CSV table of C-alpha atoms in Angstrom, one decimal:
chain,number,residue,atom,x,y,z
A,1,UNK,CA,74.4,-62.8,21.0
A,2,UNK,CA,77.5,-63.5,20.2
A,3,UNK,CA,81.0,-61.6,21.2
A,4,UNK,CA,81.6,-59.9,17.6
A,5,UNK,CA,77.5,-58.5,17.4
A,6,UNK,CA,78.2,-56.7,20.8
A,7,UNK,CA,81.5,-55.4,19.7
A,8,UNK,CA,79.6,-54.4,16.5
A,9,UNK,CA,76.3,-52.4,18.3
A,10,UNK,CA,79.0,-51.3,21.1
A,11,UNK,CA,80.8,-48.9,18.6
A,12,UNK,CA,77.2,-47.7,17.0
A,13,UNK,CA,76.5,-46.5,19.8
A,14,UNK,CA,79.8,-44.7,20.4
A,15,UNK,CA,79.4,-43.1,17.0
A,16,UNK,CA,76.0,-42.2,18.0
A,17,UNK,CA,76.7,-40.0,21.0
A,18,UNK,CA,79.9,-38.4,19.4
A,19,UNK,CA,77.5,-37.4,16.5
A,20,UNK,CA,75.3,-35.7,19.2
A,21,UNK,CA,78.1,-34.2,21.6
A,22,UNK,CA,79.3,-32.2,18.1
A,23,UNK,CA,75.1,-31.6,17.8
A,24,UNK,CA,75.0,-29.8,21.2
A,25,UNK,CA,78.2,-28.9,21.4
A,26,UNK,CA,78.5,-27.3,17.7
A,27,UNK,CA,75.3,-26.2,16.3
A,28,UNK,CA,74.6,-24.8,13.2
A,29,UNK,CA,75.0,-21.0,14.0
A,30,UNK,CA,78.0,-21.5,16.2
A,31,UNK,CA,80.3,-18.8,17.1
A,32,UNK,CA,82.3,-19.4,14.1
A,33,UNK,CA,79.7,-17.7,11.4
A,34,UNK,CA,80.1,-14.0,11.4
A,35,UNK,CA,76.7,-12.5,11.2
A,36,UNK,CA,75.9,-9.8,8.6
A,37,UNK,CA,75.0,-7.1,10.5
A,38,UNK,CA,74.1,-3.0,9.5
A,39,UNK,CA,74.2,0.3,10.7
A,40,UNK,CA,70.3,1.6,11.6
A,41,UNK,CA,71.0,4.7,10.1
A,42,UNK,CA,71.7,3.1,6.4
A,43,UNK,CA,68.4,0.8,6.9
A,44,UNK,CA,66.4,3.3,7.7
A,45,UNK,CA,67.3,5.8,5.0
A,46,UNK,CA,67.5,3.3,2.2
A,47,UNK,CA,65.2,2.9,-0.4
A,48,UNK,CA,63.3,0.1,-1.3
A,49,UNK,CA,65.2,-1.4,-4.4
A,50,UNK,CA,63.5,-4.6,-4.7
A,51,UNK,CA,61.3,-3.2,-7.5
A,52,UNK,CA,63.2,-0.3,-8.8
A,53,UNK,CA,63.1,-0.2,-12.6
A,54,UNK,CA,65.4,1.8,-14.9
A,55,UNK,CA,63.9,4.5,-16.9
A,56,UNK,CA,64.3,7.6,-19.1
A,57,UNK,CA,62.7,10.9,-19.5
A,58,UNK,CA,61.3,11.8,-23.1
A,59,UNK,CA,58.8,13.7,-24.4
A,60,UNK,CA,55.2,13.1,-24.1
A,61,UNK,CA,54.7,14.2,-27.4
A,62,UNK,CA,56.8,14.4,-31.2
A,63,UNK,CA,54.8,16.3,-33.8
A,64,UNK,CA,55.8,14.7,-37.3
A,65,UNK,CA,55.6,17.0,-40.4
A,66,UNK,CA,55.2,15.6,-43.8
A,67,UNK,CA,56.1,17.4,-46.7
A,68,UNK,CA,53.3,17.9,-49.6
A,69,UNK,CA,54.5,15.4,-52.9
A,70,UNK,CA,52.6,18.1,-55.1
A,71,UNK,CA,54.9,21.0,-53.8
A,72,UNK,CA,58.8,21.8,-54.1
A,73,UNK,CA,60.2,23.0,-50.8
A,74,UNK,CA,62.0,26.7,-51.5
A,75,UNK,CA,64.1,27.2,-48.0
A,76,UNK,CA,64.5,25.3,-44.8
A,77,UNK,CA,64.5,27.8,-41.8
A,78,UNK,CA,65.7,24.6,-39.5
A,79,UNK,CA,68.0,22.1,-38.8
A,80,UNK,CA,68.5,19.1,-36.3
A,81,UNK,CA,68.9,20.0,-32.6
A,82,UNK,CA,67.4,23.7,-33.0
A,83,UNK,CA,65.3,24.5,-30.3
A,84,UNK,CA,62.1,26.1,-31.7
A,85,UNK,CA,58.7,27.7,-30.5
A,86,UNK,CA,55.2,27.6,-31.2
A,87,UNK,CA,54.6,29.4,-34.3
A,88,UNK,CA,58.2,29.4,-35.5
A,89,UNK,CA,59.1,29.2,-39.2
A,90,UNK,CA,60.0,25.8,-40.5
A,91,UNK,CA,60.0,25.8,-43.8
A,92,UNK,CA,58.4,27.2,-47.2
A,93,UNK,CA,56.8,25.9,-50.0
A,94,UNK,CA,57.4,27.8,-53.6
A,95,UNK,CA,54.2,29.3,-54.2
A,96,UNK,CA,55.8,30.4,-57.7
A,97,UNK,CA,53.1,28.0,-59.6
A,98,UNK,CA,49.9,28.9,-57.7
A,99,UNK,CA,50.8,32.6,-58.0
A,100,UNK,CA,50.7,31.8,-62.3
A,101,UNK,CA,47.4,29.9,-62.3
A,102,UNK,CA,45.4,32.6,-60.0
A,103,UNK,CA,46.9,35.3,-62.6
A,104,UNK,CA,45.3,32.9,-65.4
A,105,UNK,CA,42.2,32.5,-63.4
A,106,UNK,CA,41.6,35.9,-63.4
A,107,UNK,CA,42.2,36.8,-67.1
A,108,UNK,CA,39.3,33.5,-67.6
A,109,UNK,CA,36.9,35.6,-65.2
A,110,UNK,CA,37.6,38.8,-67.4
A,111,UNK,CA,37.0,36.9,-70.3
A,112,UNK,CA,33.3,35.5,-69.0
A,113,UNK,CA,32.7,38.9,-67.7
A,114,UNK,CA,32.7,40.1,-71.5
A,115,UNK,CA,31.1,37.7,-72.5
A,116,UNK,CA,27.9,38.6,-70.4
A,117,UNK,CA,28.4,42.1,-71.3
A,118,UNK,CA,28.1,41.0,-74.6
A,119,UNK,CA,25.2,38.5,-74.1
A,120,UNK,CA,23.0,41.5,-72.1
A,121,UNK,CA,24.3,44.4,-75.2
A,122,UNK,CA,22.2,41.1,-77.6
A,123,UNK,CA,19.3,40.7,-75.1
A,124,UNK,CA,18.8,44.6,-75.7
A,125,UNK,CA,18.8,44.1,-79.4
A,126,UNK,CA,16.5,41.5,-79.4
A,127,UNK,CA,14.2,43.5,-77.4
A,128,UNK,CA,14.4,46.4,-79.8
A,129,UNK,CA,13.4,44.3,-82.5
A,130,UNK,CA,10.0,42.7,-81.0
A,131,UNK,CA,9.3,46.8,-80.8
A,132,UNK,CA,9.7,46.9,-84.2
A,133,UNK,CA,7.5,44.4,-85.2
A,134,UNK,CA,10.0,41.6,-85.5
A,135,UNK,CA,8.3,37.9,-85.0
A,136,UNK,CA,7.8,37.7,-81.4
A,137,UNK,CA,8.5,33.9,-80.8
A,138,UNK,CA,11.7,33.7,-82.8
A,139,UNK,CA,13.5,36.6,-81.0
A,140,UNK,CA,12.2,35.3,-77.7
A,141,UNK,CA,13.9,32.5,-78.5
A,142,UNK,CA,17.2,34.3,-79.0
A,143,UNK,CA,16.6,35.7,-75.9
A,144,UNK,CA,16.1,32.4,-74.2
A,145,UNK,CA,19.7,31.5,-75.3
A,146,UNK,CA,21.3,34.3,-74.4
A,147,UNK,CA,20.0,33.9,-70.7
A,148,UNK,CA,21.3,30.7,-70.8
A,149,UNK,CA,24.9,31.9,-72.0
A,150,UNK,CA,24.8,34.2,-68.9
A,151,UNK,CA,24.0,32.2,-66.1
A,152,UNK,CA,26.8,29.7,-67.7
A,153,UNK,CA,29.3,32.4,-67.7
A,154,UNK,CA,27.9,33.6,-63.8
A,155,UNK,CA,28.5,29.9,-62.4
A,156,UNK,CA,31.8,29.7,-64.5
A,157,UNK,CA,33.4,33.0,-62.6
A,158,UNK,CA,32.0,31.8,-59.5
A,159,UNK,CA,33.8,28.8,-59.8
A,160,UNK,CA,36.7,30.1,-61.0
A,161,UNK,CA,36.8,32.4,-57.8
A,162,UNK,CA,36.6,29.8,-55.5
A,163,UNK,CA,39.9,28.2,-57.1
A,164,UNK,CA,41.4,31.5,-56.7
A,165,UNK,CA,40.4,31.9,-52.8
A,166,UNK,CA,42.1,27.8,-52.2
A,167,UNK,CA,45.1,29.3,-54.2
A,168,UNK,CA,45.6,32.2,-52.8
A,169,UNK,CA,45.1,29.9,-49.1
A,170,UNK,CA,47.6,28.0,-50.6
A,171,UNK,CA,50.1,31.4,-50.6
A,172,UNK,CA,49.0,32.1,-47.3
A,173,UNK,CA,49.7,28.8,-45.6
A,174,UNK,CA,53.4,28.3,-47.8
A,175,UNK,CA,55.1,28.9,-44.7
A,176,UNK,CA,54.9,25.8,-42.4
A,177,UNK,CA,54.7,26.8,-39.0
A,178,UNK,CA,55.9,24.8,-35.3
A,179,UNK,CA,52.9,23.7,-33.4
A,180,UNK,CA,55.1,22.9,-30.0
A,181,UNK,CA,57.6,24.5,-27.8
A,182,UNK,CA,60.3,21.8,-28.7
A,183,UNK,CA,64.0,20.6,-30.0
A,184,UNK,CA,64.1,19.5,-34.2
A,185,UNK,CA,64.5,16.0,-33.9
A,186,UNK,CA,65.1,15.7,-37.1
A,187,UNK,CA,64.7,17.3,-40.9
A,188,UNK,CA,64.9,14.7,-43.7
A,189,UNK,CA,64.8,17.4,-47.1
A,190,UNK,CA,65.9,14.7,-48.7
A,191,UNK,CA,63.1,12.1,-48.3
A,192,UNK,CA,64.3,8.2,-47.3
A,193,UNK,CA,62.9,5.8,-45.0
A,194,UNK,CA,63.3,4.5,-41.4
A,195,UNK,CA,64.3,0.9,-40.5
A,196,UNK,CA,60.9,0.0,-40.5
A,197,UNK,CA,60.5,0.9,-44.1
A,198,UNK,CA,58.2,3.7,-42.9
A,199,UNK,CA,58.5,7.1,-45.1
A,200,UNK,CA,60.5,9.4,-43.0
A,201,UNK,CA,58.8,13.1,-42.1
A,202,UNK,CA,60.5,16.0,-43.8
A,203,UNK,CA,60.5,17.8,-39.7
A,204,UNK,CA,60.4,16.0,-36.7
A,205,UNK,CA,59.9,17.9,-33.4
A,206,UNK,CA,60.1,17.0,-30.1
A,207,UNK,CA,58.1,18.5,-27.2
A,208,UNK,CA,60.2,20.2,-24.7
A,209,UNK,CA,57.3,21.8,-22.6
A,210,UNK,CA,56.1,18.7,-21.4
A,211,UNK,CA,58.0,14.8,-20.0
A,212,UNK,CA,56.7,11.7,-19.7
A,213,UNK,CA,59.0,8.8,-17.9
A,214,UNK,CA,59.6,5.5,-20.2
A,215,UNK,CA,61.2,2.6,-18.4
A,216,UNK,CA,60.7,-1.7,-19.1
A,217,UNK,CA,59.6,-4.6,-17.6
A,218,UNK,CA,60.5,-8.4,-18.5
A,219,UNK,CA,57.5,-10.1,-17.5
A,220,UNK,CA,53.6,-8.6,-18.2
A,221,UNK,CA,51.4,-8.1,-14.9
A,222,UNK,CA,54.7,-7.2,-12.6
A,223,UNK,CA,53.7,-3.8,-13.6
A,224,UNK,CA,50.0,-2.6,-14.3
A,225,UNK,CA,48.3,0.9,-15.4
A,226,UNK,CA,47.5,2.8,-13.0
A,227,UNK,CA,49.7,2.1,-10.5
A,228,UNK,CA,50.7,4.8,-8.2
A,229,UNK,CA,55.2,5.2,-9.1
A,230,UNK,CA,57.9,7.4,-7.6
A,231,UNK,CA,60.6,8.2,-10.0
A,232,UNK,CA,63.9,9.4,-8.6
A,233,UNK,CA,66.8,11.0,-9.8
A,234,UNK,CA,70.1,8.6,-9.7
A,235,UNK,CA,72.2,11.3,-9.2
A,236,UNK,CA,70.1,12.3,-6.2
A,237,UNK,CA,67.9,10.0,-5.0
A,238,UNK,CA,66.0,12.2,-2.0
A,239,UNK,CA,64.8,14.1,-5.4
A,240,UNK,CA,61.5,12.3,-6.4
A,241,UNK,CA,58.5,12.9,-8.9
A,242,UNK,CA,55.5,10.7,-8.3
A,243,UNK,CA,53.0,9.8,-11.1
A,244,UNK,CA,50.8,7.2,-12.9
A,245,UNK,CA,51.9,4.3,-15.0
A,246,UNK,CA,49.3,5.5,-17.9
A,247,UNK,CA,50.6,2.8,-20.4
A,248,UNK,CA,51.7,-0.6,-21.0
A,249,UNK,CA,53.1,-2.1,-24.0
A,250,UNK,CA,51.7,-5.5,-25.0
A,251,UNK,CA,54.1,-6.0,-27.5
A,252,UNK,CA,57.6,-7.2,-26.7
A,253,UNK,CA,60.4,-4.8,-28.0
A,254,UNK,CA,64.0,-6.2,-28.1
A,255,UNK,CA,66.8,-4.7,-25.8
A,256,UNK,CA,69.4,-5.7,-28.8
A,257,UNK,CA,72.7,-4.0,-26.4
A,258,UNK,CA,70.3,-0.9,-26.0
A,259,UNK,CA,71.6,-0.6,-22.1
A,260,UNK,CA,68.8,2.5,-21.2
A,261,UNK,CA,67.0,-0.2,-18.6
A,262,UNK,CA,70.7,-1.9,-17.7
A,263,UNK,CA,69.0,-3.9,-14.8
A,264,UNK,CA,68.7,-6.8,-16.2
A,265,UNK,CA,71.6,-9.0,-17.2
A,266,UNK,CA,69.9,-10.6,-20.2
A,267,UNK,CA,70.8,-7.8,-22.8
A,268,UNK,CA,68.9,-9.8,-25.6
A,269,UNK,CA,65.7,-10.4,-23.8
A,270,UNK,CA,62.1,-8.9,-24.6
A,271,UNK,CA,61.2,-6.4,-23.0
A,272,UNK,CA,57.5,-4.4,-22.7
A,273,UNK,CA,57.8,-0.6,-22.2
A,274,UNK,CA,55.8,1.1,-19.6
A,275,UNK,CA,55.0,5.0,-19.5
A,276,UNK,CA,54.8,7.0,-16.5
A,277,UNK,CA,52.8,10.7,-16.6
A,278,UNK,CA,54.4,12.7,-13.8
A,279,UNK,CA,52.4,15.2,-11.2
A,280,UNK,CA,55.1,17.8,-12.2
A,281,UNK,CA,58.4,17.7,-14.2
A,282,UNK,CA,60.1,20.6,-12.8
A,283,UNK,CA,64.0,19.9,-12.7
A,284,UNK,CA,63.9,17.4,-15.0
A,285,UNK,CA,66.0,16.9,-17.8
A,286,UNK,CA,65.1,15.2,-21.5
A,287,UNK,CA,66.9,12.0,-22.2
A,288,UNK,CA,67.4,11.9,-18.0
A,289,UNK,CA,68.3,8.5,-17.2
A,290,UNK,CA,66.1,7.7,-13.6
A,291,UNK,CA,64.5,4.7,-11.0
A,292,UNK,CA,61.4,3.7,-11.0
A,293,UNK,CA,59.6,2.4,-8.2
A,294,UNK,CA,56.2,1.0,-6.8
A,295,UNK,CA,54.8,3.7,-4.9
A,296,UNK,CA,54.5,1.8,-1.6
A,297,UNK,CA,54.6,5.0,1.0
A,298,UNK,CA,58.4,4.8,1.3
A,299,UNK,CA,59.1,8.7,0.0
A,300,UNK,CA,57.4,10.3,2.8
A,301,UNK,CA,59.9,10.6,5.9
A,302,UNK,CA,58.8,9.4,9.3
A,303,UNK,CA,60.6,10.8,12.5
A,304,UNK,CA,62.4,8.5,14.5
A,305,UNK,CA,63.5,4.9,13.5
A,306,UNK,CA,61.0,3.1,11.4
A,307,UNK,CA,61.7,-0.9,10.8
A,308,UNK,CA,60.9,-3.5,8.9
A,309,UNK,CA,59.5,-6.2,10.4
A,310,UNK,CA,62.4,-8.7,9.4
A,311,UNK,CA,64.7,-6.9,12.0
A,312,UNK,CA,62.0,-7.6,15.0
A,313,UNK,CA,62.3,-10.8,17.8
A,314,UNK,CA,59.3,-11.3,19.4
A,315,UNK,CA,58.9,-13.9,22.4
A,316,UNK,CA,55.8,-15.3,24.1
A,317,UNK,CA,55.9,-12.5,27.0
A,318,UNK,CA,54.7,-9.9,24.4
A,319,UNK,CA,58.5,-8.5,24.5
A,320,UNK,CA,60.3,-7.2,21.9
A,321,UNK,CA,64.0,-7.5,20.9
A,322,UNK,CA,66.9,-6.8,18.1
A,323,UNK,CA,69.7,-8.7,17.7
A,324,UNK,CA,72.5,-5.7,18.3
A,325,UNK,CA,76.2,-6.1,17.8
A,326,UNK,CA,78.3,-4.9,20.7
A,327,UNK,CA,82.3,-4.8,20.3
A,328,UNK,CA,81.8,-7.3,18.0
A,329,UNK,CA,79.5,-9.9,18.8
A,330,UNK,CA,75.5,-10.2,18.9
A,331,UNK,CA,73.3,-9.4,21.3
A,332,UNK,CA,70.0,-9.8,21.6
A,333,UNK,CA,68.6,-6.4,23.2
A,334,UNK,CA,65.0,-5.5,24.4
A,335,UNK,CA,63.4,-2.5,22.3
A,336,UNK,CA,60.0,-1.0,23.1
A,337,UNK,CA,57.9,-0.5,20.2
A,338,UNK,CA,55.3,1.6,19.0
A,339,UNK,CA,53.1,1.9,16.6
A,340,UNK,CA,53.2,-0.1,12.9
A,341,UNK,CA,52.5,1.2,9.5
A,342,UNK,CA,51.1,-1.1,7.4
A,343,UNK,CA,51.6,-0.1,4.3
A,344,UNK,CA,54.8,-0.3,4.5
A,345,UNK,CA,55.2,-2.7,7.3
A,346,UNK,CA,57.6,-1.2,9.6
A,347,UNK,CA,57.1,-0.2,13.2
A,348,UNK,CA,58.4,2.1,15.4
A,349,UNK,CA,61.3,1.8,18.0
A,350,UNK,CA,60.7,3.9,20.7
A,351,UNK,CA,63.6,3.3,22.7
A,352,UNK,CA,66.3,0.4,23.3
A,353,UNK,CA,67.7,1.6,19.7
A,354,UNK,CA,69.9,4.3,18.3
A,355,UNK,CA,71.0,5.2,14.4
A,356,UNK,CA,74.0,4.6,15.2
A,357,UNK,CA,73.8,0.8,15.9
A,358,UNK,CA,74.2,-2.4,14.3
A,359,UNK,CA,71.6,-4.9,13.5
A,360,UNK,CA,71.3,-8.9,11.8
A,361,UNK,CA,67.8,-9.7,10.5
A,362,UNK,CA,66.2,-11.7,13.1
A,363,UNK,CA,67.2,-15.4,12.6
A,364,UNK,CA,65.9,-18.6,15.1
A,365,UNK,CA,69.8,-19.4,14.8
A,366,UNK,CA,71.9,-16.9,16.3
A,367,UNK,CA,73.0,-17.0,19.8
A,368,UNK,CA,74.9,-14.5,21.9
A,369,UNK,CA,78.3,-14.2,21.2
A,370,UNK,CA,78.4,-15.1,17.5
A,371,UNK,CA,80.5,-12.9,15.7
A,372,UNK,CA,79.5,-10.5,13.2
A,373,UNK,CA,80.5,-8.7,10.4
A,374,UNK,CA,79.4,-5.3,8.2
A,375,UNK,CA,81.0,-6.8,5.1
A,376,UNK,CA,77.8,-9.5,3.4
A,377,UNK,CA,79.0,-12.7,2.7
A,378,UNK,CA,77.6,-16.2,1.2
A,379,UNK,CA,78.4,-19.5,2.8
A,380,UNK,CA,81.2,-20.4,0.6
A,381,UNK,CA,83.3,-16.7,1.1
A,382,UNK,CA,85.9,-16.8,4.0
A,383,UNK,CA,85.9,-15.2,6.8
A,384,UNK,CA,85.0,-11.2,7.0
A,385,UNK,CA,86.7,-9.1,9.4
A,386,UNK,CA,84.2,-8.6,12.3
A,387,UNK,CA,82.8,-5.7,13.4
């Protein structure tokens, strides 16, 4: 071996062990990273987020009211945004027409009930002639006929009675009543159509006595019928309604800008509407903007602190530790536990832990004496101000 191939493998090998003296002495998680730490009294009365939808409160049900093409409307007793009950007036149809014809039909059933007056004066007649001697087959004959004329007449002014009865239904039912508690959504007198090309109705009413949540999903199967939801109000969250996802949408409606389900950056992308039927509605407002979530067990409060597994060091012993910060650095402190809820897989500190500590996730990494930090930040932000 010759004097330059030792010089050569003599300064690997110096490389070498300064690469591993900046290993040991330096390792990734050195007390240079400040670790994200948070208070226990903010984990343990958040919600989970992770799948929280937007939604809005609307009406379970909009009663549409066409008008009748055969009819002209005479008054309007509504407009848009009147609030209305259940066998309110909406409008009326002019009954001016019907009222003409069943004063016509009536003057027609006068005139066939002469006519059988008449017919039964010959029938008499005729019968006073075969007394007389008068030849018996010809004037039974005329009889015969006149029989006939009445039982045409009979069916005629039974008919004609039965038109007068739907007319005079017709009068009755002029006035178009509400069906619903509800608000006018709308009242189209004019006629026109929707952007659909669909024939607008001449009322539109919405139900007001009874809500029904509508949110959205972007992808089919992240959210199924059935599924148990809580719905919470934004402006305050510890108020929750629970219910049943009763329907998905299999068609894709576009968001086009329409910022009701604002969680997803992607304005323009399809979306599939979901419905929620609530237990109860009480407090609830229409056109209430609201979260929906998964119903995984999380609304019902649990005494004492309650964590997630992810915040939990376990070593071979059996014991149990968090990793705490103390006047600014982490520690790792022992905790006893208790016991673990799976459904929502937390578990139960029973001591070792107050609310008002700070916690890091648990991570094979840290070490004692790293600095942390309440502030989150990614690898490529400076450094946060520690705790």
């Amino acid at each position: 071996m010759n004097k330059k191939t030792k010089i050569i493998i003599l300064i690997s090998l110096c490389i070498l062990i300064a690469i591993i003296g900046i290993y040991f002495l330096f390792p990734k998680g050195s007390n240079t990273q400040n670790i994200y730490v948070q208070k226990v009294s903010t984990i343990i009365g958040s919600s989970n987020t992770e799948n929280r939808y937007s939604g809005v409160v609307e009406s379970s049900e909009t009663v549409d009211i066409n008008s009748d093409g055969n009819k002209s409307i005479t008054e309007m007793y509504v407009e848009a945004g009147q609030k209305v009950r259940k066998g309110d007036k909406l409008f009326s149809y002019d009954t001016t027409e019907a009222s003409n014809s069943i004063a016509q039909k009536k003057l027609d059933m006068e005139a066939q009930n002469n006519e059988i007056a008449a017919q039964n004066n010959t029938i008499e007649d005729y019968k006073a002639e075969l007394n007389k001697g008068a030849d018996k087959v010809e004037i039974q004959a005329r009889i015969n006929d006149a029989s006939f004329a009445i039982r045409q007449a009979q069916n005629t002014i039974k008919a004609t009675q039965t038109e007068i009865d739907q007319l005079n239904k017709q009068i009755e039912n002029s006035t178009v009543l509400s069906t619903i508690d509800g608000i006018i959504k709308e009242v189209n007198r004019d006629g026109g159509t929707d952007e659909n090309g669909n024939q607008k109705p001449l009322v539109s009413i919405t139900q007001t006595s009874d809500f029904r949540v509508k949110g959205s999903i972007s992808e089919m199967g992240s959210i199924s019928e059935g599924t148990n939801v809580i719905v919470r109000s934004r402006i305050n969250e510890d108020q929750i309604y629970k219910g049943t996802v009763t329907k998905v949408e299999t068609d894709p409606q576009s968001n086009s800008n329409n910022n009701v389900y604002g969680n997803d950056s992607n304005e323009s992308a399809s979306k599939y509407p979901f419905y929620v039927t609530l237990d109860n509605n009480k407090g609830l407002k229409l056109g209430q903007h609201v979260y929906i979530e998964v119903d995984n067990g999380q609304s019902t409060k649990k005494k004492g602190i309650w964590l997630d597994a992810s915040f939990i060091v376990s070593d071979d012993n059996g014991n149990s530790y968090v990793w705490v910060s103390e006047k600014g650095k982490l520690k790792k402190r022992k905790v006893e536990l208790g016991k673990t809820d799976e459904e929502t897989s937390t578990t139960k500190i029973k001591s070792g832990l107050s609310e008002d500590d700070y916690i890091a996730w648990a991570d094979d990494t840290y070490k004692e004496g790293m600095k942390t930090t309440t502030e989150y930040q990614t690898e490529t932000d400076g450094d946060a101000n520690a705790s």
